[in-house]
Short mmCIF file of N, CA and C in Angstrom, two decimals:
data_model
loop_
_atom_site.label_atom_id
_atom_site.label_comp_id
_atom_site.label_asym_id
_atom_site.label_seq_id
_atom_site.Cartn_x
_atom_site.Cartn_y
_atom_site.Cartn_z
N MET A 356 -20.98 -2.17 -0.02
CA MET A 356 -19.59 -1.84 0.20
C MET A 356 -18.97 -1.47 -1.14
N ASP A 357 -18.20 -0.39 -1.16
CA ASP A 357 -17.62 0.04 -2.42
C ASP A 357 -16.29 -0.64 -2.71
N THR A 358 -15.85 -0.49 -3.95
CA THR A 358 -14.62 -1.14 -4.41
C THR A 358 -13.41 -0.77 -3.57
N ASN A 359 -13.27 0.51 -3.20
CA ASN A 359 -12.11 0.94 -2.41
C ASN A 359 -12.05 0.23 -1.07
N ASN A 360 -13.20 0.11 -0.40
CA ASN A 360 -13.18 -0.58 0.88
C ASN A 360 -12.87 -2.06 0.73
N LEU A 361 -13.43 -2.69 -0.31
CA LEU A 361 -13.10 -4.10 -0.54
C LEU A 361 -11.64 -4.30 -0.89
N ASP A 362 -11.10 -3.41 -1.72
CA ASP A 362 -9.67 -3.49 -2.05
C ASP A 362 -8.82 -3.30 -0.79
N LYS A 363 -9.19 -2.34 0.03
CA LYS A 363 -8.46 -2.09 1.27
C LYS A 363 -8.47 -3.35 2.15
N TRP A 364 -9.64 -3.99 2.26
CA TRP A 364 -9.73 -5.22 3.04
C TRP A 364 -8.85 -6.31 2.43
N TRP A 365 -8.96 -6.53 1.11
CA TRP A 365 -8.21 -7.59 0.44
C TRP A 365 -6.69 -7.40 0.60
N TYR A 366 -6.22 -6.21 0.28
CA TYR A 366 -4.77 -5.97 0.34
C TYR A 366 -4.26 -5.83 1.77
N GLY A 367 -5.18 -5.71 2.72
CA GLY A 367 -4.79 -5.69 4.15
C GLY A 367 -4.62 -7.10 4.72
N LEU A 368 -5.10 -8.12 3.97
CA LEU A 368 -4.92 -9.49 4.42
C LEU A 368 -3.45 -9.88 4.31
N PRO A 369 -2.99 -10.79 5.17
CA PRO A 369 -1.63 -11.27 5.04
C PRO A 369 -1.42 -11.93 3.66
N GLU A 370 -0.23 -11.82 3.13
CA GLU A 370 0.10 -12.37 1.82
C GLU A 370 -0.26 -13.86 1.71
N ASN A 371 0.06 -14.64 2.73
CA ASN A 371 -0.22 -16.08 2.65
C ASN A 371 -1.72 -16.36 2.62
N THR A 372 -2.50 -15.53 3.28
CA THR A 372 -3.96 -15.70 3.22
C THR A 372 -4.49 -15.39 1.84
N ARG A 373 -4.01 -14.30 1.25
CA ARG A 373 -4.44 -13.95 -0.11
C ARG A 373 -4.08 -15.04 -1.09
N GLN A 374 -2.88 -15.61 -0.96
CA GLN A 374 -2.44 -16.67 -1.85
C GLN A 374 -3.28 -17.94 -1.66
N ALA A 375 -3.70 -18.21 -0.45
CA ALA A 375 -4.54 -19.39 -0.18
C ALA A 375 -5.90 -19.25 -0.83
N ILE A 376 -6.41 -18.03 -0.86
CA ILE A 376 -7.73 -17.78 -1.46
C ILE A 376 -7.62 -17.69 -2.97
N GLY A 377 -6.61 -17.01 -3.44
CA GLY A 377 -6.41 -16.78 -4.86
C GLY A 377 -5.47 -15.61 -5.00
N ASN A 378 -4.78 -15.53 -6.11
CA ASN A 378 -3.81 -14.45 -6.23
C ASN A 378 -4.47 -13.12 -6.52
N ASP A 379 -3.69 -12.07 -6.49
CA ASP A 379 -4.23 -10.71 -6.66
C ASP A 379 -4.81 -10.53 -8.05
N GLU A 380 -4.30 -11.25 -9.03
CA GLU A 380 -4.83 -11.14 -10.40
C GLU A 380 -6.29 -11.61 -10.43
N ILE A 381 -6.59 -12.67 -9.73
CA ILE A 381 -7.98 -13.15 -9.66
C ILE A 381 -8.84 -12.12 -8.98
N TRP A 382 -8.36 -11.57 -7.87
CA TRP A 382 -9.12 -10.57 -7.16
C TRP A 382 -9.47 -9.40 -8.07
N GLU A 383 -8.52 -8.92 -8.83
CA GLU A 383 -8.72 -7.79 -9.72
C GLU A 383 -9.78 -8.08 -10.78
N LYS A 384 -9.91 -9.32 -11.18
CA LYS A 384 -10.86 -9.68 -12.22
C LYS A 384 -12.24 -10.09 -11.71
N LEU A 385 -12.35 -10.34 -10.40
CA LEU A 385 -13.65 -10.75 -9.85
C LEU A 385 -14.65 -9.59 -9.94
N ASP A 386 -15.90 -9.94 -10.18
CA ASP A 386 -16.94 -8.92 -10.21
C ASP A 386 -17.27 -8.50 -8.77
N MET A 387 -17.98 -7.37 -8.66
CA MET A 387 -18.31 -6.83 -7.33
C MET A 387 -19.11 -7.81 -6.47
N PRO A 388 -20.16 -8.47 -7.02
CA PRO A 388 -20.91 -9.39 -6.15
C PRO A 388 -20.02 -10.51 -5.57
N SER A 389 -19.08 -11.00 -6.39
CA SER A 389 -18.20 -12.06 -5.90
C SER A 389 -17.23 -11.52 -4.87
N ARG A 390 -16.70 -10.33 -5.07
CA ARG A 390 -15.81 -9.72 -4.09
C ARG A 390 -16.54 -9.51 -2.77
N SER A 391 -17.74 -8.99 -2.87
CA SER A 391 -18.54 -8.74 -1.68
C SER A 391 -18.88 -10.05 -0.96
N ALA A 392 -19.23 -11.09 -1.72
CA ALA A 392 -19.53 -12.38 -1.11
C ALA A 392 -18.30 -12.94 -0.39
N LEU A 393 -17.13 -12.80 -0.99
CA LEU A 393 -15.90 -13.27 -0.36
C LEU A 393 -15.64 -12.53 0.95
N HIS A 394 -15.88 -11.25 0.94
CA HIS A 394 -15.70 -10.44 2.16
C HIS A 394 -16.72 -10.86 3.23
N ARG A 395 -17.97 -10.99 2.85
CA ARG A 395 -19.00 -11.39 3.81
C ARG A 395 -18.75 -12.80 4.34
N TYR A 396 -18.30 -13.71 3.47
CA TYR A 396 -17.96 -15.07 3.90
C TYR A 396 -16.84 -15.05 4.92
N SER A 397 -15.82 -14.25 4.65
CA SER A 397 -14.70 -14.13 5.59
C SER A 397 -15.18 -13.66 6.96
N LEU A 398 -16.02 -12.63 6.97
CA LEU A 398 -16.54 -12.11 8.25
C LEU A 398 -17.40 -13.17 8.94
N LEU A 399 -18.20 -13.89 8.17
CA LEU A 399 -19.04 -14.94 8.72
C LEU A 399 -18.21 -16.04 9.37
N ARG A 400 -17.11 -16.41 8.71
CA ARG A 400 -16.24 -17.44 9.27
C ARG A 400 -15.56 -16.97 10.55
N ILE A 401 -15.29 -15.70 10.65
CA ILE A 401 -14.63 -15.17 11.85
C ILE A 401 -15.63 -14.98 12.97
N TYR A 402 -16.79 -14.37 12.68
CA TYR A 402 -17.72 -13.98 13.72
C TYR A 402 -19.02 -14.78 13.75
N GLY A 403 -19.20 -15.66 12.79
CA GLY A 403 -20.49 -16.37 12.66
C GLY A 403 -20.71 -17.42 13.74
N THR A 404 -21.93 -17.94 13.72
CA THR A 404 -22.31 -18.98 14.65
C THR A 404 -22.79 -20.19 13.85
N ALA A 405 -23.09 -21.26 14.52
CA ALA A 405 -23.54 -22.48 13.85
C ALA A 405 -24.82 -22.25 13.07
N LYS A 406 -25.66 -21.35 13.50
CA LYS A 406 -26.93 -21.12 12.81
C LYS A 406 -26.73 -20.39 11.48
N ASP A 407 -25.51 -19.92 11.19
CA ASP A 407 -25.24 -19.20 9.95
C ASP A 407 -24.86 -20.12 8.80
N ARG A 408 -25.03 -21.43 8.95
CA ARG A 408 -24.60 -22.39 7.91
C ARG A 408 -25.28 -22.18 6.56
N ASP A 409 -26.56 -21.85 6.57
CA ASP A 409 -27.27 -21.62 5.29
C ASP A 409 -26.68 -20.41 4.56
N GLU A 410 -26.44 -19.36 5.28
CA GLU A 410 -25.85 -18.18 4.64
C GLU A 410 -24.44 -18.49 4.14
N GLU A 411 -23.70 -19.29 4.90
CA GLU A 411 -22.35 -19.66 4.51
C GLU A 411 -22.39 -20.40 3.17
N ARG A 412 -23.29 -21.33 3.01
CA ARG A 412 -23.42 -22.06 1.76
C ARG A 412 -23.82 -21.14 0.61
N THR A 413 -24.70 -20.21 0.86
CA THR A 413 -25.11 -19.26 -0.16
C THR A 413 -23.94 -18.40 -0.61
N LEU A 414 -23.14 -17.92 0.32
CA LEU A 414 -21.96 -17.12 -0.01
C LEU A 414 -20.95 -17.93 -0.79
N LEU A 415 -20.74 -19.16 -0.38
CA LEU A 415 -19.79 -20.02 -1.12
C LEU A 415 -20.26 -20.25 -2.53
N ASN A 416 -21.56 -20.40 -2.73
CA ASN A 416 -22.10 -20.55 -4.09
C ASN A 416 -21.85 -19.29 -4.93
N GLU A 417 -22.05 -18.14 -4.35
CA GLU A 417 -21.79 -16.87 -5.05
C GLU A 417 -20.33 -16.76 -5.46
N ILE A 418 -19.45 -17.11 -4.54
CA ILE A 418 -18.02 -17.03 -4.81
C ILE A 418 -17.64 -18.03 -5.91
N ALA A 419 -18.16 -19.25 -5.81
CA ALA A 419 -17.85 -20.27 -6.82
C ALA A 419 -18.35 -19.85 -8.20
N CYS A 420 -19.52 -19.26 -8.26
CA CYS A 420 -20.05 -18.79 -9.53
C CYS A 420 -19.16 -17.69 -10.13
N GLY A 421 -18.71 -16.78 -9.32
CA GLY A 421 -17.83 -15.71 -9.78
C GLY A 421 -16.51 -16.26 -10.32
N LEU A 422 -15.94 -17.21 -9.61
CA LEU A 422 -14.69 -17.85 -10.05
C LEU A 422 -14.92 -18.68 -11.29
N GLY A 423 -16.06 -19.35 -11.37
CA GLY A 423 -16.39 -20.15 -12.53
C GLY A 423 -16.54 -19.25 -13.77
N ASP A 424 -17.16 -18.11 -13.59
CA ASP A 424 -17.29 -17.14 -14.71
C ASP A 424 -15.93 -16.72 -15.22
N LEU A 425 -15.01 -16.46 -14.29
CA LEU A 425 -13.64 -16.08 -14.68
C LEU A 425 -12.98 -17.18 -15.50
N ALA A 426 -13.13 -18.42 -15.04
CA ALA A 426 -12.52 -19.55 -15.74
C ALA A 426 -13.11 -19.69 -17.13
N LEU A 427 -14.42 -19.52 -17.25
CA LEU A 427 -15.08 -19.64 -18.54
C LEU A 427 -14.62 -18.55 -19.49
N VAL A 428 -14.52 -17.32 -19.00
CA VAL A 428 -14.07 -16.22 -19.82
C VAL A 428 -12.65 -16.48 -20.31
N ARG A 429 -11.79 -16.96 -19.41
CA ARG A 429 -10.39 -17.25 -19.82
C ARG A 429 -10.35 -18.31 -20.92
N LYS A 430 -11.14 -19.37 -20.72
CA LYS A 430 -11.13 -20.46 -21.70
C LYS A 430 -11.66 -19.98 -23.05
N MET A 431 -12.73 -19.20 -23.06
CA MET A 431 -13.28 -18.68 -24.30
C MET A 431 -12.31 -17.72 -24.97
N ALA A 432 -11.63 -16.90 -24.20
CA ALA A 432 -10.65 -15.97 -24.76
C ALA A 432 -9.49 -16.73 -25.38
N SER A 433 -9.06 -17.79 -24.74
CA SER A 433 -7.97 -18.61 -25.26
C SER A 433 -8.38 -19.26 -26.58
N ARG A 434 -9.59 -19.78 -26.63
CA ARG A 434 -10.08 -20.40 -27.88
C ARG A 434 -10.20 -19.36 -28.99
N TRP A 435 -10.69 -18.18 -28.64
CA TRP A 435 -10.84 -17.13 -29.64
C TRP A 435 -9.48 -16.74 -30.22
N ARG A 436 -8.48 -16.59 -29.31
CA ARG A 436 -7.13 -16.23 -29.80
C ARG A 436 -6.59 -17.28 -30.74
N LYS A 437 -6.77 -18.56 -30.37
CA LYS A 437 -6.27 -19.64 -31.24
C LYS A 437 -6.98 -19.62 -32.59
N CYS A 438 -8.27 -19.37 -32.59
CA CYS A 438 -9.03 -19.32 -33.84
C CYS A 438 -8.61 -18.12 -34.66
N ALA A 439 -8.41 -16.99 -34.02
CA ALA A 439 -8.06 -15.75 -34.74
C ALA A 439 -6.66 -15.85 -35.33
N THR A 440 -5.76 -16.58 -34.67
CA THR A 440 -4.39 -16.70 -35.18
C THR A 440 -4.22 -17.92 -36.08
N GLY A 441 -5.27 -18.75 -36.16
CA GLY A 441 -5.18 -19.93 -37.00
C GLY A 441 -4.38 -21.06 -36.38
N THR A 442 -4.18 -21.02 -35.05
CA THR A 442 -3.41 -22.07 -34.40
C THR A 442 -4.29 -23.08 -33.68
N GLY A 443 -5.62 -22.93 -33.79
CA GLY A 443 -6.50 -23.82 -33.07
C GLY A 443 -7.51 -24.51 -33.86
#
């Protein structure tokens, strides 16, 4: 799935749903595998069956890794800025 289709899906979600998942800023920074996993997880939750539990866990792990990477990048950028400005 390409970026335009994923963006169309994301911005087509109701505002309260997007806010429950994460804000638009997070979506914009997520990598493609994480965006795709979030989309596939959403479809699985809507149309999946009980036998899809293993795939559901796999998708949640992919999403968590993508979000964790974002958090790590933010933290490292913050530390770098403090070091560069001499405030840390």
